[in-house]
Coordinates of C-alpha atoms and ligand atoms in Angstrom, one line a residue:
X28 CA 59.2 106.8 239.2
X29 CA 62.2 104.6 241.2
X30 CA 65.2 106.7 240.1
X31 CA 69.3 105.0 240.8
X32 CA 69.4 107.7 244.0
X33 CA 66.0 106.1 245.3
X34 CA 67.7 102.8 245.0
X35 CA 71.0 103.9 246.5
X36 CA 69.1 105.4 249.4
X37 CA 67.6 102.3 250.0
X38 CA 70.5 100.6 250.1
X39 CA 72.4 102.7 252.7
X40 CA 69.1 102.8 254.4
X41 CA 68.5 99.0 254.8
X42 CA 71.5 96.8 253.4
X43 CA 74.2 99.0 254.5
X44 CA 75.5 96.2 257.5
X45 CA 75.9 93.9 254.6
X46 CA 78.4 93.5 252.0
X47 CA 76.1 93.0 248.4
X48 CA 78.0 90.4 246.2
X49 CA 76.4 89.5 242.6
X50 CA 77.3 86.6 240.7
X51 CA 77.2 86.0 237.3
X52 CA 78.8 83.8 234.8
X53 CA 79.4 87.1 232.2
X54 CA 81.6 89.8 233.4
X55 CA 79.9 93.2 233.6
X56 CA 83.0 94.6 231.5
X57 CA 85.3 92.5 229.1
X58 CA 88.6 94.0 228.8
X59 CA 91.2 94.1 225.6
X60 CA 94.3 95.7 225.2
X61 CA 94.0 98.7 222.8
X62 CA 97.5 100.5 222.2
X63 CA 98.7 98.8 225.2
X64 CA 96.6 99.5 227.9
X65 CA 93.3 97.9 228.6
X66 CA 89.7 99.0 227.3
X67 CA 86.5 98.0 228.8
X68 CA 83.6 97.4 227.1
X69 CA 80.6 95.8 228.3
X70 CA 79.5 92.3 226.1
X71 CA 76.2 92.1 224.6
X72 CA 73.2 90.3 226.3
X73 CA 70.7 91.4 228.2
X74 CA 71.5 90.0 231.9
X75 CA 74.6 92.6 232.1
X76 CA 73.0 95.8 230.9
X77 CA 70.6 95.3 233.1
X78 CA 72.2 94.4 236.5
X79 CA 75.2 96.9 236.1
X80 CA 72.7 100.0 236.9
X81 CA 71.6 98.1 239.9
X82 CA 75.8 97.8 240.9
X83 CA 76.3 101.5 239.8
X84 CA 74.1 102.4 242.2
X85 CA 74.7 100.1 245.4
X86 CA 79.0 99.2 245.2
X87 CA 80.0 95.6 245.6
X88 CA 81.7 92.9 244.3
X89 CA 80.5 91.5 241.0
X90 CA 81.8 87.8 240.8
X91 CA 82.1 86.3 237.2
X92 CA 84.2 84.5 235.0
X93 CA 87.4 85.7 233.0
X94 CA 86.8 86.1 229.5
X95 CA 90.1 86.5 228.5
X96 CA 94.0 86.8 229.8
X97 CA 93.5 91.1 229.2
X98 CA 91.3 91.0 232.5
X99 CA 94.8 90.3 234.1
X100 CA 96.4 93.6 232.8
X101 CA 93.4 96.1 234.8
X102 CA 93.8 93.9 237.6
X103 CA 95.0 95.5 241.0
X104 CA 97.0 93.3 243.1
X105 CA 94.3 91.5 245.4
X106 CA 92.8 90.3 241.7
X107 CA 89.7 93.2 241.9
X108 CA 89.3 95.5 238.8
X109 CA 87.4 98.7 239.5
X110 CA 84.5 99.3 236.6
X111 CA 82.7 100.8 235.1
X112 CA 85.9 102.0 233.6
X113 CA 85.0 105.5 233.2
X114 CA 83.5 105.9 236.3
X115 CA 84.2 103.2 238.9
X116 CA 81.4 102.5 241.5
X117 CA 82.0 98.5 242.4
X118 CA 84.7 95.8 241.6
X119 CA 84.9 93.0 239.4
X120 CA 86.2 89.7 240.7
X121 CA 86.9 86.9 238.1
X122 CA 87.4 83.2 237.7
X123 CA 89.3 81.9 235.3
X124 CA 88.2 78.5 233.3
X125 CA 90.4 76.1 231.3
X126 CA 88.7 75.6 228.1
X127 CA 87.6 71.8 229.2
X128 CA 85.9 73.2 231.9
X129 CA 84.3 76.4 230.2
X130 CA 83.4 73.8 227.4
X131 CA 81.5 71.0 230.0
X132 CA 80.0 74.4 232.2
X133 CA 79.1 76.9 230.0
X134 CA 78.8 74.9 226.2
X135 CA 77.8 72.1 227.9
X136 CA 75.3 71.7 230.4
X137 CA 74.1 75.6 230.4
X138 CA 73.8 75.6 227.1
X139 CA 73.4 72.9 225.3
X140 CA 71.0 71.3 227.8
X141 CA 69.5 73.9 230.3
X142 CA 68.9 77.0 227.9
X143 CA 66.9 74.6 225.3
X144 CA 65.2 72.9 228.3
X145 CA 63.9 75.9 229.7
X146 CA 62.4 77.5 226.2
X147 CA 59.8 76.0 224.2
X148 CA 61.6 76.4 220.9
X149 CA 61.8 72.5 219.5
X150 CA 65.7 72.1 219.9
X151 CA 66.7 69.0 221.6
X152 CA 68.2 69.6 225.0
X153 CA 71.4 67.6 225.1
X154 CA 72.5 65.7 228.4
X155 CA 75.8 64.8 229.6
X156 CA 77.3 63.1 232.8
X157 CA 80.7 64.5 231.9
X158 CA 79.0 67.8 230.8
X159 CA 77.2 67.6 234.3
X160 CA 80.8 67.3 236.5
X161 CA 81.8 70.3 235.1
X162 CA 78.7 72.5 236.2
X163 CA 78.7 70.8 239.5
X164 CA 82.9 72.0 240.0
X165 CA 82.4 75.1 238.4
X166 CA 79.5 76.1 240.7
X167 CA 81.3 75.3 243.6
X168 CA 84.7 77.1 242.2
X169 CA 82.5 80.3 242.4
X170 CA 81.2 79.2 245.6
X171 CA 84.6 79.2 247.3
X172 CA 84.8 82.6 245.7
X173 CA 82.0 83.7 247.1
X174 CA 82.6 82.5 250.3
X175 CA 86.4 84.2 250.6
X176 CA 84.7 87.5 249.8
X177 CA 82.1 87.4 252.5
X178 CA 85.4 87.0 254.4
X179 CA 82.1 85.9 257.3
X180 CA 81.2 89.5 257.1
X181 CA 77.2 89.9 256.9
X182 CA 76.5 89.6 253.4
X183 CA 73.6 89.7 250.5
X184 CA 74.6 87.8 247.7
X185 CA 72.8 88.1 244.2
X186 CA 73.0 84.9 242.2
X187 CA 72.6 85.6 238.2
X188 CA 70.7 82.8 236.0
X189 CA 71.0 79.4 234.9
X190 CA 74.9 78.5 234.9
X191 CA 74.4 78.7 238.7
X192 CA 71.6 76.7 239.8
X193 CA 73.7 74.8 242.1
X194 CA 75.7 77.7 243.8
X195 CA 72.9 78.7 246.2
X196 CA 73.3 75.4 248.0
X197 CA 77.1 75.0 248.0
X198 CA 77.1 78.6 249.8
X199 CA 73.8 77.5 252.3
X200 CA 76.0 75.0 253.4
X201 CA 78.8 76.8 254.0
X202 CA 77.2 79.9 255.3
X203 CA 74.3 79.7 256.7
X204 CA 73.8 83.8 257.6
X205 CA 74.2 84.7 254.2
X206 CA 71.1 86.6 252.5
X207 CA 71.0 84.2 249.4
X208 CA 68.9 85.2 246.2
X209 CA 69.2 84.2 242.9
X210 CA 67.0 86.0 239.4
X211 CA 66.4 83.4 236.9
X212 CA 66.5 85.3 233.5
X213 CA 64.7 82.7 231.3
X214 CA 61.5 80.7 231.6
X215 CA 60.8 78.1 233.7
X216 CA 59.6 75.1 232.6
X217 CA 56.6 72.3 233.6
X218 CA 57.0 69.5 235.3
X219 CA 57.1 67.4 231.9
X220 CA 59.4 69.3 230.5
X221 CA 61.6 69.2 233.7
X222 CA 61.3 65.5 233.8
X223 CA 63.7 65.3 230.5
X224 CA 66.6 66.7 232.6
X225 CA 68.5 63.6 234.4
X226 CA 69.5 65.7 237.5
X227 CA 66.5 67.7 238.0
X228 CA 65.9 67.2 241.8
X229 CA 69.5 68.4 242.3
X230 CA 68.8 71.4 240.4
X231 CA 65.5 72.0 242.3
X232 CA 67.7 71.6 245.9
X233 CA 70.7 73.8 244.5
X234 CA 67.6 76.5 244.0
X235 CA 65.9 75.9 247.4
X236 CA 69.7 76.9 248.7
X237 CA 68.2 80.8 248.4
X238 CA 65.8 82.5 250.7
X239 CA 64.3 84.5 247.3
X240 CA 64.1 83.4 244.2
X241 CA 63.2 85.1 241.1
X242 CA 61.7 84.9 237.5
X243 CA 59.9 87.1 235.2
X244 CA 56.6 86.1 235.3
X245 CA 54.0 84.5 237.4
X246 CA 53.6 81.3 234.7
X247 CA 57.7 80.6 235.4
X248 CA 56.9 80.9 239.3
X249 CA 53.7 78.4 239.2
X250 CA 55.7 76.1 236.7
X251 CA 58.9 76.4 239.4
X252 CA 56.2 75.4 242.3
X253 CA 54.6 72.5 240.4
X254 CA 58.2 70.7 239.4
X255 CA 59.1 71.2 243.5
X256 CA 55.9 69.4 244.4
X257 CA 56.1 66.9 242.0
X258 CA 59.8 65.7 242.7
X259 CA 60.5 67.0 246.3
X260 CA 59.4 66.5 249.5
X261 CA 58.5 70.1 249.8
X262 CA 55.9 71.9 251.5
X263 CA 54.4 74.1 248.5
X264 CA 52.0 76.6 249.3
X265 CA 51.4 78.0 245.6
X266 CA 48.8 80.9 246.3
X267 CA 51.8 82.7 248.4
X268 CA 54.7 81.5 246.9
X269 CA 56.4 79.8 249.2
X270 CA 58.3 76.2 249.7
X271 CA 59.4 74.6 253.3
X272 CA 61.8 72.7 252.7
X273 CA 64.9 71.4 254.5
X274 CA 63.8 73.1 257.4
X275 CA 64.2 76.6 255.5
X276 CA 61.9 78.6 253.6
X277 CA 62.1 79.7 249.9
X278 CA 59.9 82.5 248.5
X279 CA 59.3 82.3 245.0
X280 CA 58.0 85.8 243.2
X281 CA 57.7 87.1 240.2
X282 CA 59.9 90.4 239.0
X283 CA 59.9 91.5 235.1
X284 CA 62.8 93.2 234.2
X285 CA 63.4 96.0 232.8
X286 CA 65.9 98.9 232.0
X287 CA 67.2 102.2 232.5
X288 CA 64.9 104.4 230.7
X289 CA 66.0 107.5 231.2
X290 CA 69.5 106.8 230.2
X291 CA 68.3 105.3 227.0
X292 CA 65.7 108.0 226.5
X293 CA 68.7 110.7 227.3
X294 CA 70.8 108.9 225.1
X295 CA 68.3 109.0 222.0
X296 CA 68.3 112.7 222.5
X297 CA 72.0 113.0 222.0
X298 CA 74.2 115.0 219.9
X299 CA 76.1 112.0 219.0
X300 CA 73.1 109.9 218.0
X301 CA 71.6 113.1 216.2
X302 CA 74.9 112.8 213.8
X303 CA 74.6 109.2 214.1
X304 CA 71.3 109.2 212.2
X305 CA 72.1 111.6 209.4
X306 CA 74.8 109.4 208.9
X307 CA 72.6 105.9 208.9
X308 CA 69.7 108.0 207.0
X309 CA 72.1 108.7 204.1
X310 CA 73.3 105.2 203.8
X311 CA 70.1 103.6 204.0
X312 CA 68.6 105.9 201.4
X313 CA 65.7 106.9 204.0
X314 CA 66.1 110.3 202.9
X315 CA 65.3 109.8 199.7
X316 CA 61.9 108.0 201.1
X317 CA 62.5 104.4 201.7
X318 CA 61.7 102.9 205.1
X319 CA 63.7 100.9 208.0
X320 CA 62.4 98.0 209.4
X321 CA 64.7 96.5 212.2
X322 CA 65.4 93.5 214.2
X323 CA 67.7 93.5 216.8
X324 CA 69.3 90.3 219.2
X325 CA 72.2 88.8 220.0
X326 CA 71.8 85.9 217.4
X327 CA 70.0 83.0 219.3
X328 CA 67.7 80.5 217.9
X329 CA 65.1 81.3 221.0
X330 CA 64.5 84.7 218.5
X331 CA 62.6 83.6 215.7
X332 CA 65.0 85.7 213.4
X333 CA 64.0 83.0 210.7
X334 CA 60.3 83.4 211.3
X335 CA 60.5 87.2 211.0
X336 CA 62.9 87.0 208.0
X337 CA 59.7 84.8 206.4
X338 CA 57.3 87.3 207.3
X339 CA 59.2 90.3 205.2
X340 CA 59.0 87.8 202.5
X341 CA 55.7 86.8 202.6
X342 CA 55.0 90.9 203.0
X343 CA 56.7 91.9 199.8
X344 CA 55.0 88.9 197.8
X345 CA 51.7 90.0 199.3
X346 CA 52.3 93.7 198.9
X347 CA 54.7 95.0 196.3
X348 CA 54.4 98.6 196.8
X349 CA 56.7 98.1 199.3
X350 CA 59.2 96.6 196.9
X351 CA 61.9 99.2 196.5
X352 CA 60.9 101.1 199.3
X353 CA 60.9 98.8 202.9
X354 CA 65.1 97.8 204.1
X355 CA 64.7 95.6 206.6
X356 CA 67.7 95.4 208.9
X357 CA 68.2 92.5 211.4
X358 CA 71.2 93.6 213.2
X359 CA 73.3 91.8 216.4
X360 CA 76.3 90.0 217.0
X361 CA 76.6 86.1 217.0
X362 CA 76.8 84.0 220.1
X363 CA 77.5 80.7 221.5
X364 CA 79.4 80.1 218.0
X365 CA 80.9 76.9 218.8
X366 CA 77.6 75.1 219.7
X367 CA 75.9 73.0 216.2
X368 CA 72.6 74.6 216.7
X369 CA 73.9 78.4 216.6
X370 CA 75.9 77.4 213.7
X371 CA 73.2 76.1 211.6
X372 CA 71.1 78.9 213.0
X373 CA 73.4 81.6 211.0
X374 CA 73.7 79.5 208.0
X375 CA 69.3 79.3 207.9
X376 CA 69.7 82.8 208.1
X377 CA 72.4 84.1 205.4
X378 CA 70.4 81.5 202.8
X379 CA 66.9 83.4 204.1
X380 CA 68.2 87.0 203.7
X381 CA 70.3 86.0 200.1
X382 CA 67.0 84.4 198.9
X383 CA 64.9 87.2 199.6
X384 CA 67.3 89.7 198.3
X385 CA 67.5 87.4 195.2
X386 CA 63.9 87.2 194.5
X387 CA 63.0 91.0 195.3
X388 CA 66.1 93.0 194.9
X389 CA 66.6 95.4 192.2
X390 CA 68.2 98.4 191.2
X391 CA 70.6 98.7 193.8
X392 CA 67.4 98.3 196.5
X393 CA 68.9 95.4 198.5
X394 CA 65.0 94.5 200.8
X395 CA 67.1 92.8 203.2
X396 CA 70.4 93.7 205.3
X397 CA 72.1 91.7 207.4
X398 CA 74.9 93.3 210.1
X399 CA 75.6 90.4 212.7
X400 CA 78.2 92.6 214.3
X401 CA 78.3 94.5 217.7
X402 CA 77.6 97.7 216.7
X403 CA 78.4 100.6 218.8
X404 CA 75.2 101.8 221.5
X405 CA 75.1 105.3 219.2
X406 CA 74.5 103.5 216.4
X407 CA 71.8 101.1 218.2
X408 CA 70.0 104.0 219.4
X409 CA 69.8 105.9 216.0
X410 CA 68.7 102.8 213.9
X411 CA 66.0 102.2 216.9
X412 CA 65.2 106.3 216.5
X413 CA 64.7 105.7 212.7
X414 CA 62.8 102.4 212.4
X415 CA 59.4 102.8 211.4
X416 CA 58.7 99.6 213.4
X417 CA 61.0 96.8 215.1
X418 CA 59.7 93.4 215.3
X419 CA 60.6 91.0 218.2
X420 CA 59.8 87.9 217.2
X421 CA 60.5 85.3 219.8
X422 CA 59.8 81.5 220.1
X423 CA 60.2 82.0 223.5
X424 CA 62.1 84.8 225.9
X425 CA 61.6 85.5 229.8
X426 CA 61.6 89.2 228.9
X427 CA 63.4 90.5 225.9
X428 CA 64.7 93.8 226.2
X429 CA 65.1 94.9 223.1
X430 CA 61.4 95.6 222.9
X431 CA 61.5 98.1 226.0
X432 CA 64.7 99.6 224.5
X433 CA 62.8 100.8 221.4
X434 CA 60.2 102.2 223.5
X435 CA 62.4 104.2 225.6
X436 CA 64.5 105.5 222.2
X437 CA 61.3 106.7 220.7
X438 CA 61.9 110.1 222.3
X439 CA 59.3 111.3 219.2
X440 CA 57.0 109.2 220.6
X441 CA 56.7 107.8 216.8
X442 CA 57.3 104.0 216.1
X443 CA 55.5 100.8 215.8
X444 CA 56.3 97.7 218.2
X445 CA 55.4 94.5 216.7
X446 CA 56.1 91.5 219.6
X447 CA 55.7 88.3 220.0
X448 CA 53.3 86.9 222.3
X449 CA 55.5 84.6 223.8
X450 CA 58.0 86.9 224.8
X451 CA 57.2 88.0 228.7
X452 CA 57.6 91.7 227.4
X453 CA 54.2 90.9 225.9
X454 CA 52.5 91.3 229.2
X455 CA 53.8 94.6 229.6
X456 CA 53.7 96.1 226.3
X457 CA 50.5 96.3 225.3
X458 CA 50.3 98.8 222.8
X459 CA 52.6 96.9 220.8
X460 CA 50.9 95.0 218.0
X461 CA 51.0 91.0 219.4
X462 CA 52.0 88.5 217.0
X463 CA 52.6 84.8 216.9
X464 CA 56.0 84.4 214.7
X465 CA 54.8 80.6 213.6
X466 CA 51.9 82.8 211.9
X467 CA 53.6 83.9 208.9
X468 CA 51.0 85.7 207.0
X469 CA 49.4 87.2 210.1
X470 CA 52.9 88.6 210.8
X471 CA 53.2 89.9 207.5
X472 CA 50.0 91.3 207.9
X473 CA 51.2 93.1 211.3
X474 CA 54.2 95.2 209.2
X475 CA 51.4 95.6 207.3
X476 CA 49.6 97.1 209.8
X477 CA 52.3 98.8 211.3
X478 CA 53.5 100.9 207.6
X479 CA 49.8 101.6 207.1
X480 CA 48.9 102.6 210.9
X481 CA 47.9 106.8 210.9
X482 CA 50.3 108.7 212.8
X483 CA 47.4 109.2 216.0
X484 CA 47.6 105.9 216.9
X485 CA 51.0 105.3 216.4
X486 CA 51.5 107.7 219.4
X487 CA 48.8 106.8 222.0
X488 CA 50.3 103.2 221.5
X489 CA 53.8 104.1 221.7
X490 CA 53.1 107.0 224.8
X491 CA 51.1 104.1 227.2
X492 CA 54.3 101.9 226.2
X493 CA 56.9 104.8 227.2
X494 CA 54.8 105.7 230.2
X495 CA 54.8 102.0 231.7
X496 CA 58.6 101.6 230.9
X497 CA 59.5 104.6 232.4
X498 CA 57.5 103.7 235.5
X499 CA 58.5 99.4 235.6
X500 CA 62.1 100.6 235.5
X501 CA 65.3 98.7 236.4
X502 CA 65.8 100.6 239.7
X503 CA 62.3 99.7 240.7
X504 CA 63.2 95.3 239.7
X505 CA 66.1 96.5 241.6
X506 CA 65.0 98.2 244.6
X507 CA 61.9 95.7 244.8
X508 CA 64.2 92.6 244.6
X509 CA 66.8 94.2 247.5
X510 CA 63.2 94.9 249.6
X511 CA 61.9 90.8 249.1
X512 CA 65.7 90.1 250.1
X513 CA 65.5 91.8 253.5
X514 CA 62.3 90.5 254.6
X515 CA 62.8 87.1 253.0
X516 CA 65.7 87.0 255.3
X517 CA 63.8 87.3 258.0
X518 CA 62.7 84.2 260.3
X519 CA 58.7 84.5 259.7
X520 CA 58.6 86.2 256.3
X521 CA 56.1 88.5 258.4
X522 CA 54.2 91.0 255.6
X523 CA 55.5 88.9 252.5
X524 CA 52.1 86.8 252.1
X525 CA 50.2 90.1 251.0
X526 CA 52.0 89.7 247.8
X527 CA 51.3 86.8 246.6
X528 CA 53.0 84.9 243.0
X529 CA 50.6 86.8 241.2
X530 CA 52.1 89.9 241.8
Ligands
GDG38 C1 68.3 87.1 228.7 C2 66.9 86.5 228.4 C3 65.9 88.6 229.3 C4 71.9 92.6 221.3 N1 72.7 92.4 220.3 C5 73.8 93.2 220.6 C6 73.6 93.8 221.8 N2 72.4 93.4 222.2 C7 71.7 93.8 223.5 C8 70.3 94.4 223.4 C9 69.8 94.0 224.8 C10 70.5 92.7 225.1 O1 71.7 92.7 224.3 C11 69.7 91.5 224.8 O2 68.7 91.4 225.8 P1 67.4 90.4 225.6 O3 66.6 90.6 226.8 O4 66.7 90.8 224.3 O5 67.9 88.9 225.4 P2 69.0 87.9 226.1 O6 70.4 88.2 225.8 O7 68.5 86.6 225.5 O8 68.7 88.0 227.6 C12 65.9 87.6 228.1 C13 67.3 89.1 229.6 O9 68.2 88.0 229.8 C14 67.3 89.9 230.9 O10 66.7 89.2 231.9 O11 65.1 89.7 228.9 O12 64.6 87.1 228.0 O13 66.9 85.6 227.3 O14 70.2 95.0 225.7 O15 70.3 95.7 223.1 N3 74.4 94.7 222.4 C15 75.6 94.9 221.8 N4 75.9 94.3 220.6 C16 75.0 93.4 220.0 O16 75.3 92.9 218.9 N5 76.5 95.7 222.3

């Protein structure tokens, strides 16, 4: 099992002539002024929980954007902030935006267009030139970053995700030593899909700027190979993974995420989360015998919250026993507020939960609660400890991590995982009861399933799932990412055709 020391060996071991630079458009750690001096806390979403293990354990420089003017008040005077606040082990660098641009970059064109473009969840990607400009001179503002702190030292930098397709170029060009790789944390999309975006071939050239480039599964690789060979005149060799193009080389390679198991398992075992549940048990009335049912995710219409909100329904029409008995919490902050879609996305889901609780509730038994708040990561962990199952129910996700963090909290090795096929942690997580969240009544039938399931099988399933988590860790995405980087970077990617896409 990869542990952060294995990983920090091998960086000293292999990368320690280079300075390691990540790039991201969220900051690891957003900072606010509590009784006048600044806090850190670290945002929701999945990209940041999992790469901050990765910089915990190697240093660096994590370059992102500013989220606010309380950043300024933890800077030091060269601009760096040291995180994570409690105990710093790398530095944050920030950019700041003015609201046109974050609003054309990262409202815009990331996600109003990319994000729906990449996942197969029927909203309209929206293109726009103006939009566009802004990704483009944003991209290359956090290339000039970049490139001031490689300072022309040796350097490995880490490119996060879909605001910055275009960075690897706009650093290629103006470094060519630099060890460029970029993880792409969301699908990848075919060729006719592609085809809807009006700059794809500059996208595809801004991602050929890296020598490794990443995505969760084998399917986003192939789809990534087929929409280079279809609009670029590429060499493609798709049984290896790799593109010629330019006169440089891309390898293309599939890494699932994942994240840091024993921290969450360690965590769930706490004293804090211990008092955390007594608390959550009393409020919920599960010690007096009713049952918690819980979705979790930061509040994206990629989620199928709707779908899995339909399914309790259609479960307490179908089975009324469990009227009075099942709370269903969907917990998880709102994002992206500004953008139409979101917005109607929260107002289909407060007329969902109020007509459930309408129809079914009764005698102070309210079936379905609804907390779209960031909770505190106690309080996660003891709702996950106490669910007697959590549904994922995704339209489409590269990963979703959720599902792997109810895994590792299940320290009782008790629990039932109900996932959606179409999230990638479906390929992993096969003791997890597999669902399709269009099917309503076969996802009714999986709670179900999962309320009725004997305790036996409830933990071989969960034990195979806690045993691959704790083995597919994030120091082993991490240390296997930093390995492809150092022999990608290498002229004749000698040793890197054994491990082909399929990987
Ligand atoms: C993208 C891809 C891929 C959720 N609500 C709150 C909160 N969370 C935490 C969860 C989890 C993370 O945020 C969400 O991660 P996911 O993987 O489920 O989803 P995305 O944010 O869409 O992440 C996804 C991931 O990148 C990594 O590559 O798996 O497919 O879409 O850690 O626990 N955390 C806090 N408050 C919340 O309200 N603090």
């Amino acid at each position: 099992m990869w542990t952060g020391d294995d990983l920090q060996r091998l960086v000293s071991r292999e990368l320690s002539d280079y300075r390691l630079i990540v790039v991201s458009n969220r900051q690891p750690y957003v900072f606010r002024i509590e009784n006048g001096a600044p806090r850190g806390q670290m945002p929701p979403g999945g990209l940041t929980a999992a790469i901050d293990p990765l910089m915990r354990a190697c240093g660096g420089t994590w370059i992102a954007q500013s989220s606010g003017a309380d950043d300024r008040a933890a800077m030091d005077d060269a601009g760096r902030i040291a995180v994570p606040p409690d105990a710093p082990a790398y530095h944050m660098r920030l950019l700041n935006l003015s609201e046109e641009e974050n609003n054309g970059f990262y409202y815009g064109f990331s996600n109003e267009g990319l994000w729906p473009l990449c996942h197969i969840a029927y909203t309209e990607p929206m293109f726009d030139s103006e939009q566009y400009g802004f990704y483009q001179s944003v991209n290359r503002r956090f290339a000039d970053l970049v490139l001031d702190e490689i300072n022309d030292d040796p350097a490995i930098v880490l490119i996060q995700d879909y605001h910055l397709a275009l960075l690897p170029r706009y650093i290629r060009e103006a470094n060519p030593d630099a060890i460029i790789g970029q993880f792409w944390h969301i699908p990848w999309p075919n060729p006719d899909i592609l085809r809807i975006c009006p700059w794809q071939d500059e996208i595809l050239d801004g991602m050929l700027g890296n020598d490794l480039l990443g995505f969760h599964l084998s399917g986003d690789c192939q789809n990534f190979l087929s929409c280079v060979e279809a609009n670029l005149d590429a060499q493609v060799d798709p049984a290896y993974g790799l593109i010629d193009y330019r006169n440089e080389t891309t390898l293309v390679r599939p890494f699932p995420i994942s994240i840091d198991f024993a921290s969450l398992d360690n965590e769930a075992r706490s004293a804090e989360v211990a008092d955390e549940m007594a608390r959550l048990s009393r409020e919920l009335g599960l010690h007096r015998g009713r049952i918690l049912g819980l979705g979790i995710d930061r509040q994206d219409y990629t989620k199928g919250i709707p779908h899995r909100l339909r399914a309790v329904e259609r479960l307490f029409e179908k089975w009324p026993q469990y009227r009075g008995q099942l709370v269903f919490l969907q917990a998880g902050a709102a994002s992206r507020t500004n953008i139409n879609s979101y917005m109607q996305l929260t107002i289909d889901i407060e007329a969902t939960v109020n007509r459930i609780n309408e129809r079914f509730g009764h005698d102070g038994w309210q079936p379905v609660l609804y907390w779209p708040t960031s909770l505190p990561t106690a309080t996660f962990s003891a709702l996950r400890r106490l669910a007697s199952f959590c549904a994922e129910s995704s339209l489409h996700d590269g990963m979703n991590l959720v599902a792997k963090e109810y895994v590792a909290s299940r320290v009782d090795e008790d629990g039932v995982l109900i996932l959606s096929a179409f999230a990638g942690a479906a390929q992993e997580l096969t003791g997890s009861l597999i669902i399709n969240p269009y099917a309503t009544e076969q996802f009714a039938d999986a709670i179900h399933q999962a309320l009725t399931m004997s305790e036996t099988e409830r933990r071989i399933r969960m034990r195979q799932m806690r045993n691959t988590v704790q083995e597919n860790n994030i120091y082993k995405w991490a240390g296997r990412i930093m390995m492809h980087l150092m022999q990608a970077s290498t002229p004749d990617h000698a040793g890197l055709t054994s491990t082909a896409t399929t990987a």
